[in-house]
Short mmCIF file of C-alpha atoms in Angstrom, two decimals:
data_model
loop_
_atom_site.label_atom_id
_atom_site.label_comp_id
_atom_site.label_asym_id
_atom_site.label_seq_id
_atom_site.Cartn_x
_atom_site.Cartn_y
_atom_site.Cartn_z
CA MET C 1 -0.06 -38.31 -11.90
CA PRO C 2 1.44 -40.15 -14.95
CA THR C 3 3.96 -38.20 -17.03
CA GLU C 4 1.76 -38.49 -20.13
CA VAL C 5 -1.14 -36.85 -18.32
CA VAL C 6 1.06 -34.01 -17.05
CA LEU C 7 2.41 -33.28 -20.54
CA PHE C 8 -1.07 -33.50 -22.05
CA TYR C 9 -2.32 -31.05 -19.42
CA ILE C 10 0.44 -28.59 -20.27
CA LEU C 11 -0.31 -28.85 -23.99
CA ILE C 12 -4.02 -28.31 -23.40
CA ARG C 13 -3.27 -25.22 -21.32
CA LEU C 14 -1.04 -23.89 -24.08
CA LEU C 15 -3.96 -24.05 -26.47
CA SER C 16 -5.95 -21.74 -24.18
CA VAL C 17 -4.26 -18.68 -25.52
CA GLY C 18 -4.34 -15.36 -23.70
CA GLU C 19 -2.22 -12.81 -22.00
CA GLY C 20 -1.77 -12.27 -18.31
CA VAL C 21 -2.46 -9.11 -16.41
CA GLY C 22 -0.18 -6.29 -15.43
CA ALA C 23 -0.55 -3.35 -13.14
CA TYR C 24 -2.71 -1.30 -15.52
CA PRO C 25 -3.83 -4.04 -17.94
CA THR C 26 -6.73 -4.94 -20.10
CA LYS C 27 -8.64 -8.07 -19.03
CA ARG C 28 -6.76 -11.09 -20.40
CA ASN C 29 -6.38 -14.70 -19.34
CA PRO C 30 -3.07 -15.97 -17.90
CA LEU C 31 -1.44 -19.17 -19.13
CA ILE C 32 -1.59 -20.99 -15.80
CA GLN C 33 -2.13 -18.98 -12.67
CA PRO C 34 -3.85 -20.91 -9.87
CA LYS C 35 -4.97 -19.19 -6.72
CA LEU C 36 -3.02 -20.24 -3.64
CA ASN C 37 -2.80 -19.01 -0.07
CA THR C 38 0.86 -19.61 0.74
CA LEU C 39 4.15 -18.51 -0.75
CA GLU C 40 5.08 -21.51 -2.90
CA GLY C 41 8.79 -21.87 -3.39
CA HIS C 42 9.90 -19.17 -0.95
CA ASP C 43 12.06 -19.68 2.10
CA SER C 44 9.80 -19.81 5.15
CA ARG C 45 11.46 -16.70 6.54
CA ARG C 46 13.48 -14.76 3.98
CA ARG C 47 15.76 -12.17 5.53
CA SER C 48 16.54 -8.87 3.88
CA SER C 49 17.67 -5.37 4.73
CA ILE C 50 14.20 -4.57 6.03
CA GLY C 51 14.02 -7.51 8.42
CA ILE C 52 12.02 -10.75 8.42
CA ILE C 53 9.81 -11.25 5.36
CA PRO C 54 6.31 -12.50 6.23
CA GLU C 55 5.37 -15.88 4.79
CA THR C 56 1.63 -15.49 5.27
CA VAL C 57 -0.90 -12.70 5.53
CA GLU C 58 -1.37 -13.70 9.17
CA ASP C 59 2.34 -13.02 9.78
CA LEU C 60 1.93 -9.58 8.25
CA GLN C 61 -1.16 -8.73 10.28
CA GLN C 62 0.49 -9.83 13.52
CA ASN C 63 3.79 -8.02 12.82
CA PRO C 64 2.92 -4.97 10.69
CA GLY C 65 6.06 -3.08 11.71
CA ILE C 66 8.51 -5.43 9.97
CA SER C 67 8.39 -3.30 6.82
CA ASP C 68 9.12 0.37 6.20
CA LEU C 69 6.09 0.57 3.89
CA ASP C 70 3.18 2.82 4.82
CA ILE C 71 0.24 0.90 6.27
CA PHE C 72 -3.16 2.25 5.24
CA LYS C 73 -6.62 1.68 6.60
CA TYR C 74 -9.36 0.57 4.22
CA GLU C 75 -11.28 3.77 4.95
CA GLU C 76 -8.25 5.76 3.77
CA MET C 77 -8.22 3.77 0.55
CA LYS C 78 -11.86 4.60 -0.02
CA LEU C 79 -11.18 8.30 0.47
CA ALA C 80 -8.12 8.22 -1.80
CA THR C 81 -10.11 6.68 -4.67
CA LYS C 82 -13.32 8.68 -4.13
CA HIS C 83 -14.98 5.52 -2.84
CA PHE C 84 -13.57 3.42 -5.69
CA ARG C 85 -15.43 5.42 -8.32
CA ARG C 86 -15.46 3.92 -11.83
CA ASP C 87 -13.97 7.05 -13.37
CA GLN C 88 -10.87 6.43 -11.22
CA VAL C 89 -10.19 3.02 -12.80
CA LEU C 90 -6.81 2.70 -14.53
CA GLY C 91 -7.05 -0.97 -15.44
CA GLU C 92 -8.68 -4.27 -14.65
CA GLY C 93 -7.59 -7.89 -14.80
CA GLY C 94 -7.53 -11.28 -13.11
CA PHE C 95 -6.29 -9.81 -9.83
CA GLY C 96 -8.97 -7.14 -9.55
CA ILE C 97 -8.97 -3.43 -10.33
CA VAL C 98 -6.34 -0.67 -10.28
CA TYR C 99 -7.56 2.81 -9.32
CA LYS C 100 -5.96 6.21 -9.57
CA GLY C 101 -5.89 7.88 -6.18
CA VAL C 102 -4.59 10.82 -4.18
CA ILE C 103 -3.33 10.57 -0.63
CA ASP C 104 -3.33 13.98 1.02
CA GLU C 105 -4.31 15.82 4.18
CA GLN C 106 -7.93 14.81 3.77
CA VAL C 107 -6.99 11.15 3.60
CA ARG C 108 -4.33 11.20 6.30
CA PRO C 109 -3.50 14.38 8.23
CA GLY C 110 0.11 15.44 7.71
CA TYR C 111 0.61 13.29 4.60
CA LYS C 112 2.28 15.08 1.69
CA THR C 113 -0.02 15.08 -1.35
CA THR C 114 0.92 12.03 -3.43
CA TYR C 115 -0.71 10.69 -6.59
CA VAL C 116 -0.88 6.91 -6.45
CA ALA C 117 -2.16 3.78 -8.16
CA ILE C 118 -4.10 1.49 -5.82
CA LYS C 119 -4.49 -2.16 -6.76
CA GLU C 120 -7.34 -3.94 -4.97
CA LEU C 121 -7.24 -7.72 -4.97
CA ASP C 122 -10.48 -9.39 -6.02
CA PRO C 123 -11.09 -12.24 -3.55
CA GLU C 124 -12.85 -14.13 -6.35
CA GLY C 125 -10.15 -13.40 -8.92
CA LEU C 126 -7.33 -15.49 -10.38
CA GLN C 127 -4.78 -14.31 -7.84
CA GLY C 128 -4.90 -14.73 -4.09
CA ASP C 129 -2.98 -13.96 -0.93
CA ARG C 130 0.09 -15.74 -2.29
CA GLU C 131 0.55 -13.41 -5.27
CA TRP C 132 -0.46 -10.33 -3.28
CA LEU C 133 2.05 -11.08 -0.53
CA ALA C 134 4.81 -12.00 -3.00
CA GLU C 135 4.46 -8.65 -4.71
CA MET C 136 4.45 -6.78 -1.41
CA ASN C 137 7.53 -8.68 -0.22
CA TYR C 138 9.60 -8.17 -3.37
CA LEU C 139 8.74 -4.54 -4.02
CA GLY C 140 9.00 -3.84 -0.30
CA GLN C 141 12.61 -5.07 -0.34
CA LEU C 142 13.87 -3.98 -3.74
CA ARG C 143 14.55 -0.40 -4.76
CA HIS C 144 15.71 0.56 -8.24
CA PRO C 145 14.88 3.38 -10.69
CA ASN C 146 13.43 0.82 -13.10
CA LEU C 147 11.15 -0.96 -10.62
CA VAL C 148 7.83 0.66 -9.78
CA LYS C 149 7.91 2.01 -6.24
CA LEU C 150 5.60 0.40 -3.71
CA ILE C 151 4.49 3.06 -1.22
CA GLY C 152 2.34 0.99 1.11
CA TYR C 153 -0.44 -1.51 1.56
CA CYS C 154 -3.75 -2.23 3.24
CA CYS C 155 -4.32 -5.64 4.82
CA GLU C 156 -7.45 -5.11 6.88
CA ASP C 157 -9.92 -7.95 7.41
CA GLU C 158 -10.52 -9.48 3.95
CA HIS C 159 -9.23 -6.41 2.09
CA ARG C 160 -5.90 -6.63 0.22
CA LEU C 161 -4.62 -3.48 -1.48
CA LEU C 162 -1.22 -2.30 -2.70
CA VAL C 163 -0.36 1.38 -3.13
CA TYR C 164 2.19 2.32 -5.81
CA GLU C 165 3.65 5.46 -7.25
CA TYR C 166 1.40 6.72 -10.05
CA MET C 167 2.78 6.03 -13.53
CA ALA C 168 1.16 8.75 -15.59
CA SER C 169 1.72 7.28 -19.06
CA GLY C 170 0.34 3.83 -18.26
CA SER C 171 1.68 0.62 -19.77
CA LEU C 172 3.91 -0.06 -22.75
CA GLU C 173 1.08 -2.25 -24.04
CA LYS C 174 -1.24 0.76 -24.24
CA HIS C 175 1.16 2.69 -26.46
CA LEU C 176 2.45 -0.18 -28.57
CA PHE C 177 -1.02 -1.52 -29.38
CA PRO C 178 -3.23 1.58 -29.01
CA SER C 179 -6.20 0.56 -31.16
CA GLU C 180 -6.81 -2.63 -29.16
CA TYR C 181 -6.28 -0.81 -25.88
CA LEU C 182 -8.68 1.99 -26.79
CA ILE C 183 -11.42 -0.50 -27.62
CA SER C 184 -10.96 -2.54 -24.45
CA MET C 185 -10.60 0.41 -22.06
CA ARG C 186 -12.81 2.91 -23.93
CA VAL C 187 -10.38 5.78 -23.63
CA HIS C 188 -9.69 8.68 -25.98
CA VAL C 189 -7.01 8.28 -28.64
CA GLY C 190 -5.13 11.27 -27.22
CA MET C 191 -4.20 9.19 -24.17
CA CYS C 192 -1.90 7.00 -26.28
CA ALA C 193 1.30 8.67 -27.47
CA THR C 194 3.12 7.46 -30.56
CA LEU C 195 6.07 5.27 -29.62
CA THR C 196 8.95 6.63 -31.66
CA TRP C 197 12.04 4.53 -32.29
CA SER C 198 13.96 6.59 -29.72
CA ARG C 199 11.28 5.97 -27.13
CA ARG C 200 11.21 2.26 -27.82
CA MET C 201 14.96 1.99 -27.43
CA LYS C 202 14.84 3.93 -24.16
CA VAL C 203 12.03 1.72 -22.82
CA ALA C 204 13.95 -1.41 -23.84
CA LEU C 205 17.04 -0.20 -22.00
CA ASP C 206 15.10 0.79 -18.88
CA ALA C 207 13.34 -2.58 -18.74
CA ALA C 208 16.61 -4.43 -19.32
CA ARG C 209 18.19 -2.54 -16.43
CA GLY C 210 15.30 -3.54 -14.19
CA LEU C 211 15.71 -7.22 -15.05
CA ALA C 212 19.51 -7.05 -14.74
CA PHE C 213 19.11 -5.58 -11.26
CA LEU C 214 16.81 -8.43 -10.20
CA HIS C 215 19.12 -11.10 -11.58
CA GLY C 216 22.20 -9.52 -10.03
CA ALA C 217 20.75 -8.95 -6.56
CA GLU C 218 22.41 -10.53 -3.52
CA MET C 219 19.50 -12.95 -3.50
CA PRO C 220 18.65 -13.23 -7.24
CA VAL C 221 15.04 -12.82 -8.30
CA ILE C 222 13.44 -14.24 -11.45
CA TYR C 223 10.63 -11.96 -12.61
CA ARG C 224 8.74 -14.69 -14.50
CA ASP C 225 6.06 -12.49 -16.08
CA PHE C 226 7.87 -9.98 -18.29
CA LYS C 227 5.51 -8.54 -20.93
CA THR C 228 4.28 -5.22 -22.31
CA SER C 229 1.41 -4.82 -19.83
CA ASN C 230 3.83 -5.13 -16.90
CA ILE C 231 6.15 -2.37 -18.13
CA LEU C 232 4.82 0.96 -16.87
CA LEU C 233 5.81 4.43 -18.06
CA ASP C 234 5.97 7.64 -16.05
CA ALA C 235 5.20 11.12 -17.38
CA ASP C 236 8.66 11.29 -19.01
CA PHE C 237 8.35 7.77 -20.45
CA ASN C 238 10.86 6.25 -18.06
CA ALA C 239 10.02 2.54 -17.88
CA LYS C 240 9.60 0.53 -14.69
CA LEU C 241 8.71 -3.11 -14.04
CA SER C 242 5.49 -3.75 -12.13
CA ASP C 243 3.43 -6.71 -10.90
CA PHE C 244 5.71 -9.05 -8.96
CA GLY C 245 2.98 -11.54 -8.10
CA LEU C 246 4.73 -14.36 -9.97
CA ALA C 247 8.33 -13.42 -9.09
CA LYS C 248 10.45 -16.17 -7.55
CA ASP C 249 13.76 -16.49 -5.74
CA GLY C 250 16.40 -17.60 -8.24
CA PRO C 251 18.88 -20.47 -7.92
CA ILE C 252 21.75 -19.97 -5.50
CA GLY C 253 25.04 -21.73 -4.83
CA ASP C 254 25.49 -24.81 -7.00
CA GLN C 255 21.88 -24.77 -8.21
CA THR C 256 21.45 -24.41 -11.97
CA HIS C 257 17.72 -23.79 -11.92
CA VAL C 258 14.61 -23.66 -9.77
CA SER C 259 11.95 -26.32 -10.34
CA THR C 260 8.44 -24.94 -10.12
CA ARG C 261 4.95 -25.13 -11.58
CA VAL C 262 4.49 -23.42 -14.92
CA LEU C 263 3.14 -19.92 -14.37
CA GLY C 264 3.22 -16.90 -16.62
CA THR C 265 1.84 -15.85 -19.97
CA TYR C 266 1.63 -17.88 -23.16
CA GLY C 267 3.78 -16.37 -25.88
CA TYR C 268 6.33 -15.00 -23.41
CA ALA C 269 7.24 -18.13 -21.41
CA ALA C 270 10.54 -19.75 -22.40
CA PRO C 271 10.06 -23.14 -24.11
CA GLU C 272 12.27 -25.08 -21.69
CA TYR C 273 10.35 -23.65 -18.73
CA VAL C 274 6.99 -24.61 -20.23
CA MET C 275 8.11 -28.17 -20.94
CA THR C 276 10.17 -28.94 -17.82
CA GLY C 277 9.27 -26.40 -15.15
CA HIS C 278 12.98 -25.51 -14.89
CA LEU C 279 13.22 -21.77 -14.24
CA THR C 280 16.38 -19.69 -14.63
CA ALA C 281 17.26 -16.04 -15.17
CA ARG C 282 17.52 -16.84 -18.87
CA SER C 283 13.80 -17.57 -18.85
CA ASP C 284 13.38 -13.82 -18.29
CA VAL C 285 15.86 -13.16 -21.11
CA TYR C 286 13.61 -15.09 -23.50
CA ALA C 287 10.59 -13.02 -22.44
CA PHE C 288 12.65 -9.87 -22.94
CA GLY C 289 13.40 -11.05 -26.47
CA VAL C 290 9.68 -11.45 -27.13
CA VAL C 291 8.97 -7.88 -25.99
CA LEU C 292 11.90 -6.55 -28.02
CA LEU C 293 10.45 -8.35 -31.04
CA GLU C 294 7.03 -6.80 -30.36
CA MET C 295 8.63 -3.35 -30.33
CA LEU C 296 10.45 -4.05 -33.60
CA ILE C 297 7.52 -5.56 -35.49
CA GLY C 298 4.60 -3.78 -33.81
CA ARG C 299 2.64 -7.01 -33.32
CA ARG C 300 1.54 -8.96 -30.27
CA ALA C 301 3.35 -12.13 -29.20
CA ILE C 302 0.16 -14.07 -29.93
CA ASP C 303 -2.34 -12.66 -32.41
CA LYS C 304 -5.25 -14.83 -33.53
CA THR C 305 -6.35 -12.22 -36.08
CA ARG C 306 -3.28 -12.95 -38.23
CA PRO C 307 -2.90 -15.74 -40.82
CA SER C 308 -2.18 -19.06 -39.09
CA ARG C 309 1.53 -19.06 -39.97
CA GLU C 310 1.90 -15.60 -38.38
CA TYR C 311 -0.18 -16.42 -35.31
CA ASN C 312 2.86 -16.90 -33.04
CA LEU C 313 5.18 -13.90 -33.46
CA VAL C 314 8.37 -15.66 -32.39
CA GLU C 315 7.84 -18.71 -34.61
CA TRP C 316 7.05 -16.50 -37.61
CA ALA C 317 9.46 -13.60 -37.20
CA ARG C 318 12.59 -15.01 -35.53
CA PRO C 319 13.85 -16.83 -38.67
CA LEU C 320 13.55 -13.54 -40.59
CA LEU C 321 15.65 -11.48 -38.17
CA THR C 322 18.96 -12.59 -39.68
CA HIS C 323 17.94 -11.75 -43.28
CA ASP C 324 18.19 -7.99 -43.76
CA LYS C 325 15.80 -7.70 -46.72
CA LYS C 326 13.15 -9.81 -45.03
CA LEU C 327 13.69 -7.99 -41.74
CA PHE C 328 12.96 -4.56 -43.18
CA LYS C 329 9.75 -5.84 -44.77
CA ILE C 330 8.30 -6.90 -41.42
CA LEU C 331 9.31 -3.88 -39.30
CA ASP C 332 6.57 -1.80 -37.70
CA PRO C 333 5.53 0.61 -40.49
CA ARG C 334 4.97 3.32 -37.87
CA LEU C 335 8.77 3.51 -37.49
CA GLU C 336 9.50 4.37 -41.11
CA GLY C 337 12.19 7.05 -41.46
CA GLN C 338 13.07 7.09 -37.76
CA TYR C 339 15.96 4.67 -37.49
CA SER C 340 19.43 3.81 -38.70
CA SER C 341 19.38 0.59 -40.73
CA LYS C 342 22.65 -0.44 -39.10
CA ILE C 343 21.15 -0.08 -35.61
CA ILE C 344 17.97 -1.96 -36.56
CA VAL C 345 20.03 -4.93 -37.73
CA LYS C 346 21.92 -4.98 -34.42
CA VAL C 347 18.73 -4.77 -32.35
CA ALA C 348 17.22 -7.58 -34.42
CA SER C 349 20.36 -9.64 -33.81
CA LEU C 350 19.98 -9.06 -30.07
CA ALA C 351 16.35 -10.18 -30.16
CA TYR C 352 17.40 -13.27 -32.13
CA GLN C 353 19.95 -14.21 -29.46
CA CYS C 354 17.51 -13.62 -26.59
CA LEU C 355 15.02 -15.95 -28.29
CA SER C 356 17.45 -18.85 -28.68
CA GLN C 357 15.83 -22.24 -28.03
CA ASN C 358 18.94 -23.13 -26.05
CA PRO C 359 18.95 -21.15 -22.76
CA LYS C 360 22.77 -21.12 -22.74
CA GLY C 361 22.69 -19.42 -26.13
CA ARG C 362 20.93 -16.40 -24.65
CA PRO C 363 22.92 -13.46 -23.26
CA LEU C 364 22.77 -12.40 -19.62
CA MET C 365 20.60 -9.36 -18.92
CA SER C 366 23.74 -7.47 -17.86
CA GLN C 367 25.11 -8.10 -21.36
CA VAL C 368 21.81 -7.00 -22.91
CA VAL C 369 22.08 -3.72 -21.00
CA GLU C 370 25.60 -3.11 -22.34
CA ILE C 371 24.47 -3.79 -25.91
CA LEU C 372 21.42 -1.52 -25.66
CA GLU C 373 23.43 1.28 -24.07
CA ALA C 374 25.71 1.25 -27.11
CA LEU C 375 22.73 1.25 -29.49
CA GLN C 376 20.81 4.21 -28.06
CA PRO C 377 19.99 6.73 -30.84
CA GLN C 378 22.26 9.77 -30.88
CA GLY C 379 22.78 12.81 -33.07
CA LYS C 380 21.12 12.48 -36.47
CA ASP C 381 19.56 9.17 -35.42
CA MET C 382 17.78 10.79 -32.47
CA ILE C 383 14.09 11.38 -33.11
CA SER C 384 12.28 13.78 -30.78
CA LEU C 385 10.79 12.04 -27.78
#
């Protein structure tokens, strides 16, 4: 295909604005997320501490014991979700539906009662076996306090389900943009807690630790779809990364980047990745900067309800982050009286660096963690969680 056609195609896709889907999301459209049946870009057999990683669903079905994850029958999934009742739905998106469930003695004799979130892949949805298997592989290998725990899976006939720990407070998206979430999901306002400045800083640190862990792993992983709907919160508002369907092995050895098709969510994807397909850990850093900006300003990365010049949050707000007077005028008004002005300026400076057009100008996630640890509210700056 001629270069001009490829670039035109990318630009056309960029005009189709929408957000991707997380573990408990609202229904939104991804930037580019084709449905495939194989693990594009992965080593054919990737070794880890849990053994050989299956490349295809057929591999998994033929060798179910290669993972230490629990393997569930579809009938057990039906029992756990009360036959997939609508009042058990936590979220819905391009992959299918996420249900709240309980696995106990009635579901599987001898199983300790466990509240779970069960994600069922829609065979007609935007994601396919590739994304489902990628998520199972990554979360099956990786364990960290700031990654959502994958408990098990069901891969029976045409059924594809993943079973996670239940994150009682839902997504960061739900709490940061409650009015939109309430309309789309038709839930009561009481389900969305106010995100205080202290909470936002804690969530930012937790999420940064999750990304830093992925980037610093023995075999580095690029998350590739960091956004508010993919950051889940437990009952104590500890944040964990979810939805690894687009995750990809990072560059190793002398490699500077991984070349791949453009996947992710418009508004969060790093500009160099969108234009060249070159993916690095600093692509995740850019997306982190977008989310940090959303938490500072209280607006979505892309918001078509705003005046045209404010439509793209990064383009509008980033130039204002280094001007204190302008910065304080655009801060989320819900945060008034909760923060130290000195700390706000430093957080804004961090967001500015993460959003650098030059990937090399962005900090490493390990550096972001160090900065955020030093900026956590303490003493008189601490607002009740």
